[in-house]
mmCIF file of C-alpha atoms in Angstrom:
data_model
loop_
_atom_site.group_PDB
_atom_site.id
_atom_site.type_symbol
_atom_site.label_atom_id
_atom_site.label_comp_id
_atom_site.label_asym_id
_atom_site.label_seq_id
_atom_site.Cartn_x
_atom_site.Cartn_y
_atom_site.Cartn_z
ATOM 1 C CA MET A 106 13.914 -19.410 -6.391
ATOM 2 C CA SER A 107 10.604 -18.949 -4.320
ATOM 3 C CA ASN A 108 8.430 -16.559 -5.072
ATOM 4 C CA LEU A 109 7.855 -13.363 -2.861
ATOM 5 C CA LYS A 110 3.838 -13.018 -1.886
ATOM 6 C CA ILE A 111 2.763 -10.114 -1.212
ATOM 7 C CA ALA A 112 -0.998 -9.388 -0.450
ATOM 8 C CA VAL A 113 -3.673 -5.828 -2.187
ATOM 9 C CA GLN A 114 -6.202 -4.853 -1.021
ATOM 10 C CA LYS A 115 -8.294 -5.535 -4.368
ATOM 11 C CA SER A 116 -10.432 -2.965 -4.557
ATOM 12 C CA GLY A 117 -11.183 0.490 -2.094
ATOM 13 C CA ARG A 118 -8.890 2.897 -1.004
ATOM 14 C CA LEU A 119 -5.496 1.656 -1.031
ATOM 15 C CA PHE A 120 -5.250 -0.867 -4.186
ATOM 16 C CA GLU A 121 -5.069 2.160 -7.160
ATOM 17 C CA ASP A 122 -1.430 3.266 -5.169
ATOM 18 C CA SER A 123 -0.376 0.115 -4.145
ATOM 19 C CA VAL A 124 -0.891 -0.871 -7.568
ATOM 20 C CA LYS A 125 1.187 2.312 -8.509
ATOM 21 C CA LEU A 126 3.970 1.572 -6.166
ATOM 22 C CA LEU A 127 4.563 -2.274 -7.996
ATOM 23 C CA LYS A 128 4.576 -0.186 -11.712
ATOM 24 C CA ASP A 129 6.912 2.379 -10.048
ATOM 25 C CA CYS A 130 9.099 -0.704 -8.760
ATOM 26 C CA GLY A 131 8.919 -2.271 -11.681
ATOM 27 C CA ILE A 132 6.944 -4.517 -10.949
ATOM 28 C CA SER A 133 4.627 -5.537 -13.938
ATOM 29 C CA TYR A 134 2.171 -8.389 -14.343
ATOM 30 C CA ASN A 135 -1.007 -9.123 -16.437
ATOM 31 C CA ASP A 136 -3.514 -7.520 -14.321
ATOM 32 C CA GLY A 137 -6.837 -9.650 -15.603
ATOM 33 C CA ARG A 138 -9.997 -9.230 -14.900
ATOM 34 C CA ASP A 139 -11.575 -10.742 -11.464
ATOM 35 C CA GLN A 140 -7.630 -12.759 -10.943
ATOM 36 C CA LEU A 141 -6.906 -13.352 -7.673
ATOM 37 C CA LYS A 142 -3.656 -14.496 -8.162
ATOM 38 C CA VAL A 143 -1.169 -13.240 -10.399
ATOM 39 C CA GLU A 144 2.597 -13.864 -10.920
ATOM 40 C CA ALA A 145 5.137 -11.142 -11.792
ATOM 41 C CA ASP A 146 7.344 -10.619 -15.715
ATOM 42 C CA ASN A 147 10.542 -9.700 -13.648
ATOM 43 C CA PHE A 148 10.680 -10.490 -10.463
ATOM 44 C CA PRO A 149 10.287 -13.329 -8.059
ATOM 45 C CA MET A 150 6.852 -12.130 -7.384
ATOM 46 C CA GLU A 151 3.238 -12.943 -6.898
ATOM 47 C CA ILE A 152 1.127 -10.661 -6.378
ATOM 48 C CA PHE A 153 -2.345 -11.839 -4.324
ATOM 49 C CA LEU A 154 -5.820 -9.200 -4.809
ATOM 50 C CA LEU A 155 -7.444 -10.240 -1.717
ATOM 51 C CA ARG A 156 -10.059 -8.006 0.407
ATOM 52 C CA ASN A 157 -8.567 -5.945 3.030
ATOM 53 C CA SER A 158 -10.090 -6.966 6.388
ATOM 54 C CA ASP A 159 -8.751 -10.674 5.841
ATOM 55 C CA ILE A 160 -5.082 -9.818 4.907
ATOM 56 C CA PRO A 161 -3.447 -9.636 8.379
ATOM 57 C CA GLN A 162 -4.446 -13.614 9.290
ATOM 58 C CA TYR A 163 -3.383 -14.228 5.824
ATOM 59 C CA LEU A 164 -0.036 -12.652 6.613
ATOM 60 C CA GLU A 165 0.581 -14.180 10.506
ATOM 61 C CA ASP A 166 -0.509 -17.291 9.014
ATOM 62 C CA GLY A 167 1.901 -17.060 6.535
ATOM 63 C CA VAL A 168 0.043 -17.408 3.703
ATOM 64 C CA VAL A 169 0.964 -14.248 2.017
ATOM 65 C CA ASP A 170 5.135 -13.664 2.979
ATOM 66 C CA VAL A 171 4.389 -9.376 2.582
ATOM 67 C CA ALA A 172 1.750 -7.387 2.404
ATOM 68 C CA ILE A 173 0.939 -3.248 1.660
ATOM 69 C CA ILE A 174 -1.703 -2.357 3.743
ATOM 70 C CA GLY A 175 -3.239 0.014 6.048
ATOM 71 C CA GLU A 176 -1.544 0.657 9.636
ATOM 72 C CA ASN A 177 -4.821 1.915 11.339
ATOM 73 C CA LEU A 178 -6.301 -1.775 10.323
ATOM 74 C CA LEU A 179 -3.075 -3.837 11.716
ATOM 75 C CA LEU A 180 -3.417 -2.036 14.835
ATOM 76 C CA GLU A 181 -6.929 -3.123 15.220
ATOM 77 C CA LYS A 182 -6.438 -7.212 13.811
ATOM 78 C CA GLN A 183 -3.697 -6.577 16.572
ATOM 79 C CA LYS A 184 -2.125 -9.569 14.693
ATOM 80 C CA LYS A 185 1.644 -11.190 15.311
ATOM 81 C CA ILE A 186 3.071 -9.359 12.065
ATOM 82 C CA ASP A 187 6.282 -6.707 11.594
ATOM 83 C CA VAL A 188 5.980 -3.053 9.887
ATOM 84 C CA VAL A 189 8.772 -3.440 7.502
ATOM 85 C CA GLU A 190 8.527 -0.457 5.538
ATOM 86 C CA LYS A 191 5.735 3.187 5.952
ATOM 87 C CA LEU A 192 4.399 3.901 2.335
ATOM 88 C CA GLY A 193 3.403 7.522 2.295
ATOM 89 C CA PHE A 194 0.083 7.310 0.715
ATOM 90 C CA SER A 195 -3.695 6.669 1.593
ATOM 91 C CA LYS A 196 -2.670 8.339 4.778
ATOM 92 C CA CYS A 197 -6.211 9.519 7.117
ATOM 93 C CA ARG A 198 -7.137 9.457 10.446
ATOM 94 C CA VAL A 199 -9.504 7.204 12.821
ATOM 95 C CA SER A 200 -11.487 9.772 14.579
ATOM 96 C CA LEU A 201 -14.319 10.087 17.105
ATOM 97 C CA ALA A 202 -17.170 12.106 15.263
ATOM 98 C CA VAL A 203 -20.423 13.873 16.429
ATOM 99 C CA PRO A 204 -23.611 14.696 14.912
ATOM 100 C CA LYS A 205 -23.845 18.689 13.811
ATOM 101 C CA ASP A 206 -25.628 19.715 16.481
ATOM 102 C CA VAL A 207 -23.592 18.697 19.299
ATOM 103 C CA GLU A 208 -21.454 21.709 20.764
ATOM 104 C CA SER A 209 -18.719 20.190 22.639
ATOM 105 C CA ASP A 210 -16.187 18.211 20.421
ATOM 106 C CA ASP A 211 -14.710 17.540 23.461
ATOM 107 C CA ILE A 212 -13.599 13.103 25.425
ATOM 108 C CA GLU A 213 -15.690 13.646 27.689
ATOM 109 C CA TRP A 214 -18.947 13.926 25.838
ATOM 110 C CA PHE A 215 -19.230 10.465 24.796
ATOM 111 C CA GLN A 216 -19.388 9.290 28.160
ATOM 112 C CA ASN A 217 -22.057 6.499 28.889
ATOM 113 C CA LYS A 218 -23.189 7.192 24.870
ATOM 114 C CA LYS A 219 -23.207 4.697 21.707
ATOM 115 C CA ILE A 220 -20.198 4.837 19.179
ATOM 116 C CA ALA A 221 -19.973 2.417 16.333
ATOM 117 C CA THR A 222 -17.810 1.562 14.407
ATOM 118 C CA SER A 223 -15.712 -0.810 12.438
ATOM 119 C CA TYR A 224 -12.746 -0.276 14.680
ATOM 120 C CA PRO A 225 -13.818 -1.920 17.991
ATOM 121 C CA ILE A 226 -10.579 -2.631 19.996
ATOM 122 C CA THR A 227 -9.002 0.443 18.762
ATOM 123 C CA VAL A 228 -11.973 2.917 19.957
ATOM 124 C CA GLN A 229 -11.985 -0.095 23.140
ATOM 125 C CA LYS A 230 -8.123 1.106 23.990
ATOM 126 C CA PHE A 231 -8.982 4.690 23.476
ATOM 127 C CA LEU A 232 -11.533 4.832 25.678
ATOM 128 C CA ASP A 233 -9.980 3.484 29.141
ATOM 129 C CA LYS A 234 -6.836 5.276 28.365
ATOM 130 C CA ASN A 235 -8.869 7.675 28.934
ATOM 131 C CA ASN A 236 -11.712 6.480 31.210
ATOM 132 C CA ILE A 237 -14.224 7.215 29.480
ATOM 133 C CA LYS A 238 -17.854 4.443 29.877
ATOM 134 C CA ALA A 239 -19.531 3.791 26.166
ATOM 135 C CA ASP A 240 -21.318 0.756 24.220
ATOM 136 C CA ILE A 241 -19.696 0.328 21.516
ATOM 137 C CA HIS A 242 -21.837 -1.351 18.586
ATOM 138 C CA VAL A 243 -19.475 -2.857 15.618
ATOM 139 C CA ILE A 244 -21.018 -2.219 12.036
ATOM 140 C CA SER A 245 -18.908 -3.649 9.063
ATOM 141 C CA GLY A 246 -19.570 -1.051 6.696
ATOM 142 C CA SER A 247 -21.817 2.324 6.252
ATOM 143 C CA VAL A 248 -20.895 3.568 10.016
ATOM 144 C CA GLU A 249 -21.979 7.250 8.858
ATOM 145 C CA ILE A 250 -25.781 6.333 8.930
ATOM 146 C CA ALA A 251 -25.600 4.928 12.333
ATOM 147 C CA PRO A 252 -26.481 8.331 14.094
ATOM 148 C CA ASN A 253 -29.389 9.380 11.797
ATOM 149 C CA ILE A 254 -31.192 6.039 12.286
ATOM 150 C CA GLY A 255 -31.008 6.056 16.305
ATOM 151 C CA LEU A 256 -29.034 3.666 16.901
ATOM 152 C CA ALA A 257 -25.676 5.840 17.600
ATOM 153 C CA ASP A 258 -24.826 8.473 19.466
ATOM 154 C CA GLY A 259 -21.792 8.963 17.530
ATOM 155 C CA ILE A 260 -19.036 6.898 15.605
ATOM 156 C CA CYS A 261 -15.795 5.950 15.189
ATOM 157 C CA ASP A 262 -14.547 5.494 11.600
ATOM 158 C CA ILE A 263 -11.348 6.326 8.859
ATOM 159 C CA VAL A 264 -11.493 9.692 8.511
ATOM 160 C CA SER A 265 -9.842 11.249 5.060
ATOM 161 C CA SER A 266 -11.024 14.502 3.608
ATOM 162 C CA GLY A 267 -13.749 14.591 5.587
ATOM 163 C CA SER A 268 -16.676 14.655 2.876
ATOM 164 C CA THR A 269 -18.817 11.854 3.424
ATOM 165 C CA LEU A 270 -18.932 12.891 7.320
ATOM 166 C CA PHE A 271 -20.125 16.924 6.397
ATOM 167 C CA LYS A 272 -22.757 14.197 3.625
ATOM 168 C CA ASN A 273 -24.205 11.859 6.619
ATOM 169 C CA GLY A 274 -24.489 15.225 8.563
ATOM 170 C CA LEU A 275 -21.648 14.931 11.467
ATOM 171 C CA LYS A 276 -17.839 16.747 12.283
ATOM 172 C CA GLU A 277 -15.118 15.286 13.477
ATOM 173 C CA THR A 278 -14.192 16.345 17.263
ATOM 174 C CA VAL A 279 -11.372 13.498 18.456
ATOM 175 C CA THR A 280 -8.733 11.965 16.499
ATOM 176 C CA ILE A 281 -7.641 8.883 18.086
ATOM 177 C CA LEU A 282 -4.481 7.860 15.589
ATOM 178 C CA LYS A 283 -3.204 8.253 11.983
ATOM 179 C CA SER A 284 -2.605 5.780 9.998
ATOM 180 C CA GLU A 285 -1.324 5.393 6.262
ATOM 181 C CA ALA A 286 0.036 2.760 4.023
ATOM 182 C CA VAL A 287 2.813 -0.147 5.419
ATOM 183 C CA LEU A 288 4.900 -2.682 3.927
ATOM 184 C CA ALA A 289 4.108 -5.591 6.179
ATOM 185 C CA LYS A 290 6.129 -8.971 6.446
ATOM 186 C CA ASN A 291 5.608 -12.601 8.252
ATOM 187 C CA GLN A 292 7.509 -12.977 10.971
ATOM 188 C CA ASN A 293 9.077 -16.118 10.036
ATOM 189 C CA LEU A 294 10.398 -15.183 7.073
ATOM 190 C CA SER A 295 12.768 -17.412 5.307
ATOM 191 C CA GLU A 296 16.600 -16.245 4.621
ATOM 192 C CA GLU A 297 15.510 -17.151 0.642
ATOM 193 C CA LYS A 298 12.559 -14.395 0.694
ATOM 194 C CA GLN A 299 14.033 -11.548 3.083
ATOM 195 C CA GLN A 300 16.316 -11.735 0.495
ATOM 196 C CA ILE A 301 14.040 -10.894 -2.473
ATOM 197 C CA LEU A 302 11.954 -8.709 0.511
ATOM 198 C CA ASP A 303 15.465 -6.825 0.671
ATOM 199 C CA LYS A 304 15.419 -5.634 -2.816
ATOM 200 C CA PHE A 305 11.866 -4.820 -2.909
ATOM 201 C CA LEU A 306 12.413 -2.944 0.212
ATOM 202 C CA PHE A 307 15.601 -0.564 -2.383
ATOM 203 C CA ARG A 308 13.183 -0.396 -5.264
ATOM 204 C CA ILE A 309 10.656 0.977 -2.945
ATOM 205 C CA ARG A 310 13.173 3.159 -0.491
ATOM 206 C CA SER A 311 14.236 4.385 -4.421
ATOM 207 C CA VAL A 312 11.301 5.570 -5.500
ATOM 208 C CA SER A 313 10.072 7.324 -2.596
ATOM 209 C CA THR A 314 13.157 9.577 -2.431
ATOM 210 C CA ALA A 315 13.011 10.374 -6.048
ATOM 211 C CA LYS A 316 9.153 11.568 -4.613
ATOM 212 C CA LYS A 317 10.505 13.825 -2.100
ATOM 213 C CA SER A 318 13.255 15.921 -4.568
ATOM 214 C CA LYS A 319 14.007 17.538 -7.398
ATOM 215 C CA TYR A 320 16.420 17.588 -9.880
ATOM 216 C CA ILE A 321 18.061 21.104 -10.144
ATOM 217 C CA LEU A 322 19.856 22.821 -12.721
ATOM 218 C CA MET A 323 20.756 27.024 -12.863
ATOM 219 C CA ASN A 324 23.747 29.308 -15.523
ATOM 220 C CA VAL A 325 25.764 31.199 -12.202
ATOM 221 C CA PRO A 326 28.589 33.292 -12.816
ATOM 222 C CA ASN A 327 31.907 31.811 -12.058
ATOM 223 C CA GLU A 328 32.852 34.303 -9.431
ATOM 224 C CA LYS A 329 29.250 32.460 -7.219
ATOM 225 C CA ILE A 330 30.180 29.117 -8.068
ATOM 226 C CA SER A 331 30.616 29.245 -4.108
ATOM 227 C CA GLU A 332 28.816 30.693 -2.739
ATOM 228 C CA VAL A 333 25.939 28.406 -4.903
ATOM 229 C CA ALA A 334 27.256 25.836 -3.792
ATOM 230 C CA GLU A 335 27.451 26.714 -0.079
ATOM 231 C CA ILE A 336 23.363 26.685 -0.687
ATOM 232 C CA LEU A 337 22.776 23.927 -2.505
ATOM 233 C CA PRO A 338 21.331 20.967 -0.438
ATOM 234 C CA VAL A 339 23.775 17.539 -1.940
ATOM 235 C CA LEU A 340 24.117 14.182 -2.184
ATOM 236 C CA LYS A 341 27.849 15.051 -2.208
ATOM 237 C CA SER A 342 28.818 18.147 -4.579
ATOM 238 C CA PRO A 343 27.045 19.858 -7.865
ATOM 239 C CA THR A 344 28.400 19.249 -11.112
ATOM 240 C CA VAL A 345 29.435 22.055 -12.903
ATOM 241 C CA ILE A 346 29.780 22.350 -16.142
ATOM 242 C CA PRO A 347 31.948 25.396 -18.368
ATOM 243 C CA LEU A 348 28.554 27.166 -20.779
ATOM 244 C CA ALA A 349 29.843 29.076 -23.711
ATOM 245 C CA GLU A 350 29.494 31.911 -22.824
ATOM 246 C CA ASP A 351 33.198 33.241 -20.628
ATOM 247 C CA GLY A 352 32.505 33.684 -17.441
ATOM 248 C CA TRP A 353 29.733 30.883 -16.888
ATOM 249 C CA SER A 354 28.641 27.732 -15.433
ATOM 250 C CA SER A 355 26.308 24.987 -15.346
ATOM 251 C CA ILE A 356 25.490 24.269 -12.171
ATOM 252 C CA HIS A 357 23.278 20.191 -11.622
ATOM 253 C CA SER A 358 22.206 18.906 -7.985
ATOM 254 C CA VAL A 359 18.834 17.739 -6.278
ATOM 255 C CA ILE A 360 16.866 20.211 -3.532
ATOM 256 C CA GLU A 361 14.085 18.526 -1.384
ATOM 257 C CA GLU A 362 10.749 18.692 -2.545
ATOM 258 C CA LYS A 363 10.010 20.340 1.069
ATOM 259 C CA ARG A 364 12.833 23.064 0.550
ATOM 260 C CA PHE A 365 12.069 24.215 -2.626
ATOM 261 C CA TRP A 366 11.577 27.618 -2.366
ATOM 262 C CA GLU A 367 13.164 28.528 0.675
ATOM 263 C CA VAL A 368 16.562 27.573 -2.191
ATOM 264 C CA ILE A 369 15.118 28.688 -4.307
ATOM 265 C CA ASP A 370 15.319 32.495 -3.376
ATOM 266 C CA GLU A 371 17.942 31.598 -1.895
ATOM 267 C CA LEU A 372 19.514 30.622 -5.158
ATOM 268 C CA LYS A 373 18.756 33.949 -6.920
ATOM 269 C CA GLN A 374 19.844 36.271 -4.443
ATOM 270 C CA ALA A 375 22.757 34.330 -5.020
ATOM 271 C CA GLY A 376 23.294 35.130 -8.397
ATOM 272 C CA ALA A 377 21.765 31.958 -9.807
ATOM 273 C CA GLN A 378 20.179 32.619 -13.511
ATOM 274 C CA ASP A 379 17.796 30.565 -15.658
ATOM 275 C CA ILE A 380 16.614 27.971 -12.784
ATOM 276 C CA LEU A 381 15.052 24.966 -14.077
ATOM 277 C CA ILE A 382 13.533 22.521 -11.763
ATOM 278 C CA ILE A 383 13.008 18.786 -13.035
ATOM 279 C CA PRO A 384 10.737 15.810 -11.786
ATOM 280 C CA ILE A 385 13.154 12.175 -10.763
ATOM 281 C CA ASP A 386 11.457 9.114 -11.772
ATOM 282 C CA LYS A 387 14.191 7.303 -9.499
ATOM 283 C CA MET A 388 17.121 8.027 -6.515
ATOM 284 C CA VAL A 389 19.307 5.371 -6.403
ATOM 285 C CA ILE A 390 21.558 6.576 -3.623
#
C-alpha cells in the first residue's frame, strides 16, 4: 500500500499543534532532529516537514498529497487545492494596522497610503472591493517594523493576541479575514490514497468531537431520572446504573463543553447530586 504524504510546517506557529494532532490521532514517528521526511511507525503515512510558504505549491504539484496549513496562506497563494477539514486550532486574523497615534480606525484612512504586507494578493482584493487605492510594499518578514522606519504608513499581517503590534507601536483597525489551520489535499488524489485520507479524517473528527465534549456522571433519585434524562443532550440515551443505596441511581452521559454550565445548573435544580465531569480523549460516533 502507498503511503499518504502529508506536509507539516517544520517550525513556527503551526508546527506544535500539527504534531499534537498527529499524536492524538495515534500516529507515531521518530522525530529526529533536522529530518525533513519521516515515515509513521503505525499508519501508512509519510510526514514532510517543510517551510510554510512552500507547502501550497508542493501540494498543488502532487509532491505531497495533503497538508496541515493556515487557511490564510491558501487564500493568498491561490493554488488549485481542496480544503477537506477545518481543524480548529492556530486561529488568527489577517488585519490592517496603523500607528497608535492615528485616530481613525476606518478603511478610508488607507486611501493613497503605503501598506507593507506579506499578503499582497489578499490585501489587493480587499482594497479593490472597498474602492481603496494604495501602494502595497511586499515584505517577507518583520512587517511590523515598516511604519517605524518610514517604509509604509500602515501594515497588513496575521494577528493572534495583538501583542506584537502593541510592542511595535501599532494598533489593529480593520480585519480582512479570519483564519485557522485546515487539512487540504491535492485535487488528483488516487483512490488508494483517498481511502487512507478517509481513515485519517475519521481519527481527526473523533479527536475533535472529544475535545468539544465532556463525560458526566451524577447521582439522581430514581423518581427524578426521567426529568434529568430530558435535560441531558446525549447521543442516544443516558446510561442508568442502580446504586447500593435504595432509591438512587448513577447516570452517565456526554455533555457539550459550550453548554456545560447551563446544563449543570438545570441538572442541580432537577435533583442531581455529586456531579463528576471527566475529559474525553477520543469519541467515536
